[in-house]
Amino acid sequence: MMNEILLLLLPIVGVFAIGCSIALLALGKMIDRFPTDDEEKRERSLASPIESTKIAVLIFWIVFIVGIWALLQETRFGLILGITAIFAVCLFMFTALGFSFAVLSTMRSRSRHLEKPVMQVGTSDEIVTISKPAYERPAIVSRKRPNSFLTGMMLDVMKKE
């Protein structure tokens, strides 16, 4: 009975593994191709995101296949080894995907942070924003402050902090 349940769950875990492997390789490629300020100094090696992701996915599949082989041995030791190996590589895949999403999110927020305004100056009726975009020359934007009492009070409170 236990072997039939495990044999039913193996294809489900296999589909999960294929989808996660494809997603992890795509995230590694996106992180590797993400524009950086020092693009000309960047080196492509085994430590680059796409290469290390390929190595991680290869190790994942090797351990996954060893786990399937151990499950099919029908011994107590094989059953324990197979379940442990498959569970461990699934946790590894979740961790790798989470880490890749976190890295990509951090890189995107860092690039957006560079494009945010650096300084706001002006009188109480007019706000002048001097921004420093990451790839273009600084732009100066001028806009009139709204004549609403509530908006004016909120802007005055924010300026005091």
PDB file of C-alpha atoms in Angstrom:
ATOM      1  CA  MET A   1       0.000   0.000   0.000  1.00  0.00           C
ATOM      2  CA  MET A   2       2.806   2.406   0.891  1.00  0.00           C
ATOM      3  CA  ASN A   3       4.644   1.791  -2.383  1.00  0.00           C
ATOM      4  CA  GLU A   4       1.557   2.606  -4.448  1.00  0.00           C
ATOM      5  CA  ILE A   5       1.105   5.911  -2.630  1.00  0.00           C
ATOM      6  CA  LEU A   6       4.760   6.802  -3.177  1.00  0.00           C
ATOM      7  CA  LEU A   7       4.577   5.829  -6.844  1.00  0.00           C
ATOM      8  CA  LEU A   8       1.504   8.051  -7.178  1.00  0.00           C
ATOM      9  CA  LEU A   9       3.272  11.002  -5.536  1.00  0.00           C
ATOM     10  CA  LEU A  10       6.508  10.712  -7.570  1.00  0.00           C
ATOM     11  CA  PRO A  11       5.001  12.071 -10.836  1.00  0.00           C
ATOM     12  CA  ILE A  12       3.430  14.964  -8.921  1.00  0.00           C
ATOM     13  CA  VAL A  13       6.780  15.833  -7.353  1.00  0.00           C
ATOM     14  CA  GLY A  14       8.427  15.378 -10.773  1.00  0.00           C
ATOM     15  CA  VAL A  15       6.085  17.917 -12.393  1.00  0.00           C
ATOM     16  CA  PHE A  16       6.779  20.305  -9.515  1.00  0.00           C
ATOM     17  CA  ALA A  17      10.511  19.766 -10.002  1.00  0.00           C
ATOM     18  CA  ILE A  18      10.375  20.449 -13.743  1.00  0.00           C
ATOM     19  CA  GLY A  19       8.374  23.662 -13.255  1.00  0.00           C
ATOM     20  CA  CYS A  20      10.619  24.912 -10.472  1.00  0.00           C
ATOM     21  CA  SER A  21      13.765  24.092 -12.449  1.00  0.00           C
ATOM     22  CA  ILE A  22      12.529  26.094 -15.420  1.00  0.00           C
ATOM     23  CA  ALA A  23      11.530  28.992 -13.152  1.00  0.00           C
ATOM     24  CA  LEU A  24      14.885  28.929 -11.349  1.00  0.00           C
ATOM     25  CA  LEU A  25      16.835  28.947 -14.615  1.00  0.00           C
ATOM     26  CA  ALA A  26      14.715  31.854 -15.895  1.00  0.00           C
ATOM     27  CA  LEU A  27      15.298  33.816 -12.675  1.00  0.00           C
ATOM     28  CA  GLY A  28      19.041  33.125 -12.886  1.00  0.00           C
ATOM     29  CA  LYS A  29      19.075  34.439 -16.448  1.00  0.00           C
ATOM     30  CA  MET A  30      17.095  37.556 -15.443  1.00  0.00           C
ATOM     31  CA  ILE A  31      19.459  38.266 -12.548  1.00  0.00           C
ATOM     32  CA  ASP A  32      22.498  37.700 -14.776  1.00  0.00           C
ATOM     33  CA  ARG A  33      21.225  40.072 -17.467  1.00  0.00           C
ATOM     34  CA  PHE A  34      20.032  42.765 -15.048  1.00  0.00           C
ATOM     35  CA  PRO A  35      21.802  46.052 -15.905  1.00  0.00           C
ATOM     36  CA  THR A  36      24.371  47.261 -13.409  1.00  0.00           C
ATOM     37  CA  ASP A  37      26.348  50.465 -13.100  1.00  0.00           C
ATOM     38  CA  ASP A  38      29.702  48.740 -13.636  1.00  0.00           C
ATOM     39  CA  GLU A  39      28.686  46.578 -16.604  1.00  0.00           C
ATOM     40  CA  GLU A  40      32.084  46.813 -18.282  1.00  0.00           C
ATOM     41  CA  LYS A  41      33.860  45.440 -15.165  1.00  0.00           C
ATOM     42  CA  ARG A  42      31.524  42.457 -14.843  1.00  0.00           C
ATOM     43  CA  GLU A  43      33.026  39.023 -15.418  1.00  0.00           C
ATOM     44  CA  ARG A  44      31.169  35.934 -16.541  1.00  0.00           C
ATOM     45  CA  SER A  45      32.416  32.847 -14.712  1.00  0.00           C
ATOM     46  CA  LEU A  46      31.121  29.854 -12.758  1.00  0.00           C
ATOM     47  CA  ALA A  47      30.157  32.298 -10.011  1.00  0.00           C
ATOM     48  CA  SER A  48      27.865  34.296 -12.300  1.00  0.00           C
ATOM     49  CA  PRO A  49      24.147  33.831 -11.554  1.00  0.00           C
ATOM     50  CA  ILE A  50      23.230  31.823 -14.655  1.00  0.00           C
ATOM     51  CA  GLU A  51      26.153  29.402 -14.327  1.00  0.00           C
ATOM     52  CA  SER A  52      25.669  28.820 -10.598  1.00  0.00           C
ATOM     53  CA  THR A  53      21.935  28.316 -11.202  1.00  0.00           C
ATOM     54  CA  LYS A  54      22.672  25.698 -13.865  1.00  0.00           C
ATOM     55  CA  ILE A  55      24.997  23.894 -11.447  1.00  0.00           C
ATOM     56  CA  ALA A  56      22.367  24.018  -8.676  1.00  0.00           C
ATOM     57  CA  VAL A  57      19.671  22.616 -10.984  1.00  0.00           C
ATOM     58  CA  LEU A  58      22.038  19.850 -12.132  1.00  0.00           C
ATOM     59  CA  ILE A  59      22.791  18.892  -8.510  1.00  0.00           C
ATOM     60  CA  PHE A  60      19.050  19.011  -7.774  1.00  0.00           C
ATOM     61  CA  TRP A  61      18.285  16.525 -10.540  1.00  0.00           C
ATOM     62  CA  ILE A  62      21.132  14.192  -9.556  1.00  0.00           C
ATOM     63  CA  VAL A  63      19.897  14.006  -5.951  1.00  0.00           C
ATOM     64  CA  PHE A  64      16.284  13.721  -7.136  1.00  0.00           C
ATOM     65  CA  ILE A  65      17.103  10.741  -9.364  1.00  0.00           C
ATOM     66  CA  VAL A  66      19.107   9.109  -6.544  1.00  0.00           C
ATOM     67  CA  GLY A  67      16.076   9.580  -4.284  1.00  0.00           C
ATOM     68  CA  ILE A  68      13.754   7.953  -6.824  1.00  0.00           C
ATOM     69  CA  TRP A  69      16.189   5.064  -7.264  1.00  0.00           C
ATOM     70  CA  ALA A  70      16.368   4.574  -3.480  1.00  0.00           C
ATOM     71  CA  LEU A  71      12.566   4.569  -3.215  1.00  0.00           C
ATOM     72  CA  LEU A  72      12.286   1.886  -5.856  1.00  0.00           C
ATOM     73  CA  GLN A  73      14.658  -0.459  -3.950  1.00  0.00           C
ATOM     74  CA  GLU A  74      11.821  -1.485  -1.582  1.00  0.00           C
ATOM     75  CA  THR A  75      14.049  -1.791   1.478  1.00  0.00           C
ATOM     76  CA  ARG A  76      13.610   0.077   4.722  1.00  0.00           C
ATOM     77  CA  PHE A  77      16.913   1.906   4.276  1.00  0.00           C
ATOM     78  CA  GLY A  78      16.078   2.737   0.653  1.00  0.00           C
ATOM     79  CA  LEU A  79      12.667   4.049   1.637  1.00  0.00           C
ATOM     80  CA  ILE A  80      14.141   6.321   4.319  1.00  0.00           C
ATOM     81  CA  LEU A  81      16.958   7.492   2.024  1.00  0.00           C
ATOM     82  CA  GLY A  82      14.602   8.139  -0.903  1.00  0.00           C
ATOM     83  CA  ILE A  83      12.002  10.080   1.070  1.00  0.00           C
ATOM     84  CA  THR A  84      14.708  12.117   2.803  1.00  0.00           C
ATOM     85  CA  ALA A  85      16.530  12.916  -0.445  1.00  0.00           C
ATOM     86  CA  ILE A  86      13.385  13.953  -2.307  1.00  0.00           C
ATOM     87  CA  PHE A  87      12.111  16.023   0.617  1.00  0.00           C
ATOM     88  CA  ALA A  88      15.527  17.708   0.990  1.00  0.00           C
ATOM     89  CA  VAL A  89      15.807  18.660  -2.682  1.00  0.00           C
ATOM     90  CA  CYS A  90      12.237  20.016  -2.682  1.00  0.00           C
ATOM     91  CA  LEU A  91      13.127  22.219   0.287  1.00  0.00           C
ATOM     92  CA  PHE A  92      16.309  23.219  -1.537  1.00  0.00           C
ATOM     93  CA  MET A  93      14.250  24.218  -4.577  1.00  0.00           C
ATOM     94  CA  PHE A  94      11.863  26.311  -2.469  1.00  0.00           C
ATOM     95  CA  THR A  95      14.820  28.027  -0.821  1.00  0.00           C
ATOM     96  CA  ALA A  96      16.570  28.674  -4.137  1.00  0.00           C
ATOM     97  CA  LEU A  97      13.415  30.136  -5.679  1.00  0.00           C
ATOM     98  CA  GLY A  98      12.799  32.339  -2.648  1.00  0.00           C
ATOM     99  CA  PHE A  99      16.389  33.545  -2.638  1.00  0.00           C
ATOM    100  CA  SER A 100      16.301  34.280  -6.375  1.00  0.00           C
ATOM    101  CA  PHE A 101      13.073  36.270  -6.027  1.00  0.00           C
ATOM    102  CA  ALA A 102      14.595  38.206  -3.122  1.00  0.00           C
ATOM    103  CA  VAL A 103      17.763  39.015  -5.090  1.00  0.00           C
ATOM    104  CA  LEU A 104      15.815  40.149  -8.151  1.00  0.00           C
ATOM    105  CA  SER A 105      13.472  42.235  -6.004  1.00  0.00           C
ATOM    106  CA  THR A 106      16.416  43.866  -4.238  1.00  0.00           C
ATOM    107  CA  MET A 107      18.115  44.665  -7.549  1.00  0.00           C
ATOM    108  CA  ARG A 108      14.920  46.197  -8.945  1.00  0.00           C
ATOM    109  CA  SER A 109      14.234  48.272  -5.848  1.00  0.00           C
ATOM    110  CA  ARG A 110      17.842  49.455  -5.835  1.00  0.00           C
ATOM    111  CA  SER A 111      17.572  50.613  -9.447  1.00  0.00           C
ATOM    112  CA  ARG A 112      14.251  52.355  -8.679  1.00  0.00           C
ATOM    113  CA  HIS A 113      15.781  53.938  -5.576  1.00  0.00           C
ATOM    114  CA  LEU A 114      18.477  55.551  -7.711  1.00  0.00           C
ATOM    115  CA  GLU A 115      15.789  57.221  -9.829  1.00  0.00           C
ATOM    116  CA  LYS A 116      13.916  58.774  -6.875  1.00  0.00           C
ATOM    117  CA  PRO A 117      14.198  62.483  -6.146  1.00  0.00           C
ATOM    118  CA  VAL A 118      17.279  63.558  -4.275  1.00  0.00           C
ATOM    119  CA  MET A 119      16.220  66.988  -3.053  1.00  0.00           C
ATOM    120  CA  GLN A 120      13.055  69.109  -2.833  1.00  0.00           C
ATOM    121  CA  VAL A 121      13.354  72.859  -2.446  1.00  0.00           C
ATOM    122  CA  GLY A 122      11.041  75.801  -2.912  1.00  0.00           C
ATOM    123  CA  THR A 123       8.553  78.099  -1.271  1.00  0.00           C
ATOM    124  CA  SER A 124       5.356  76.951   0.416  1.00  0.00           C
ATOM    125  CA  ASP A 125       3.385  77.418  -2.833  1.00  0.00           C
ATOM    126  CA  GLU A 126       5.821  75.802  -5.243  1.00  0.00           C
ATOM    127  CA  ILE A 127       7.888  72.647  -4.829  1.00  0.00           C
ATOM    128  CA  VAL A 128      10.958  72.134  -7.014  1.00  0.00           C
ATOM    129  CA  THR A 129      12.277  68.588  -7.232  1.00  0.00           C
ATOM    130  CA  ILE A 130      15.818  67.910  -8.388  1.00  0.00           C
ATOM    131  CA  SER A 131      16.031  64.273  -9.364  1.00  0.00           C
ATOM    132  CA  LYS A 132      19.024  62.176 -10.241  1.00  0.00           C
ATOM    133  CA  PRO A 133      18.046  59.334 -12.610  1.00  0.00           C
ATOM    134  CA  ALA A 134      20.408  56.383 -12.895  1.00  0.00           C
ATOM    135  CA  TYR A 135      21.177  56.687 -16.611  1.00  0.00           C
ATOM    136  CA  GLU A 136      20.264  60.219 -17.626  1.00  0.00           C
ATOM    137  CA  ARG A 137      21.281  63.708 -16.607  1.00  0.00           C
ATOM    138  CA  PRO A 138      19.465  65.283 -13.649  1.00  0.00           C
ATOM    139  CA  ALA A 139      16.047  66.730 -14.386  1.00  0.00           C
ATOM    140  CA  ILE A 140      14.357  69.615 -12.575  1.00  0.00           C
ATOM    141  CA  VAL A 141      10.591  69.402 -12.218  1.00  0.00           C
ATOM    142  CA  SER A 142       8.461  72.239 -10.895  1.00  0.00           C
ATOM    143  CA  ARG A 143       4.852  71.861  -9.830  1.00  0.00           C
ATOM    144  CA  LYS A 144       2.310  73.980  -8.005  1.00  0.00           C
ATOM    145  CA  ARG A 145       1.170  72.919  -4.581  1.00  0.00           C
ATOM    146  CA  PRO A 146      -2.572  72.169  -4.338  1.00  0.00           C
ATOM    147  CA  ASN A 147      -4.718  74.777  -2.620  1.00  0.00           C
ATOM    148  CA  SER A 148      -6.346  72.267  -0.261  1.00  0.00           C
ATOM    149  CA  PHE A 149      -6.055  72.927   3.494  1.00  0.00           C
ATOM    150  CA  LEU A 150      -5.676  69.247   4.337  1.00  0.00           C
ATOM    151  CA  THR A 151      -3.017  68.623   1.694  1.00  0.00           C
ATOM    152  CA  GLY A 152      -1.076  71.722   2.768  1.00  0.00           C
ATOM    153  CA  MET A 153      -1.188  70.664   6.400  1.00  0.00           C
ATOM    154  CA  MET A 154      -0.004  67.134   5.556  1.00  0.00           C
ATOM    155  CA  LEU A 155       2.889  68.464   3.458  1.00  0.00           C
ATOM    156  CA  ASP A 156       3.914  70.851   6.270  1.00  0.00           C
ATOM    157  CA  VAL A 157       3.910  67.971   8.773  1.00  0.00           C
ATOM    158  CA  MET A 158       6.002  65.806   6.443  1.00  0.00           C
ATOM    159  CA  LYS A 159       8.508  68.639   5.902  1.00  0.00           C
ATOM    160  CA  LYS A 160       9.009  69.031   9.676  1.00  0.00           C
ATOM    161  CA  GLU A 161      10.069  65.369  10.073  1.00  0.00           C
TER     162      GLU A 161
END
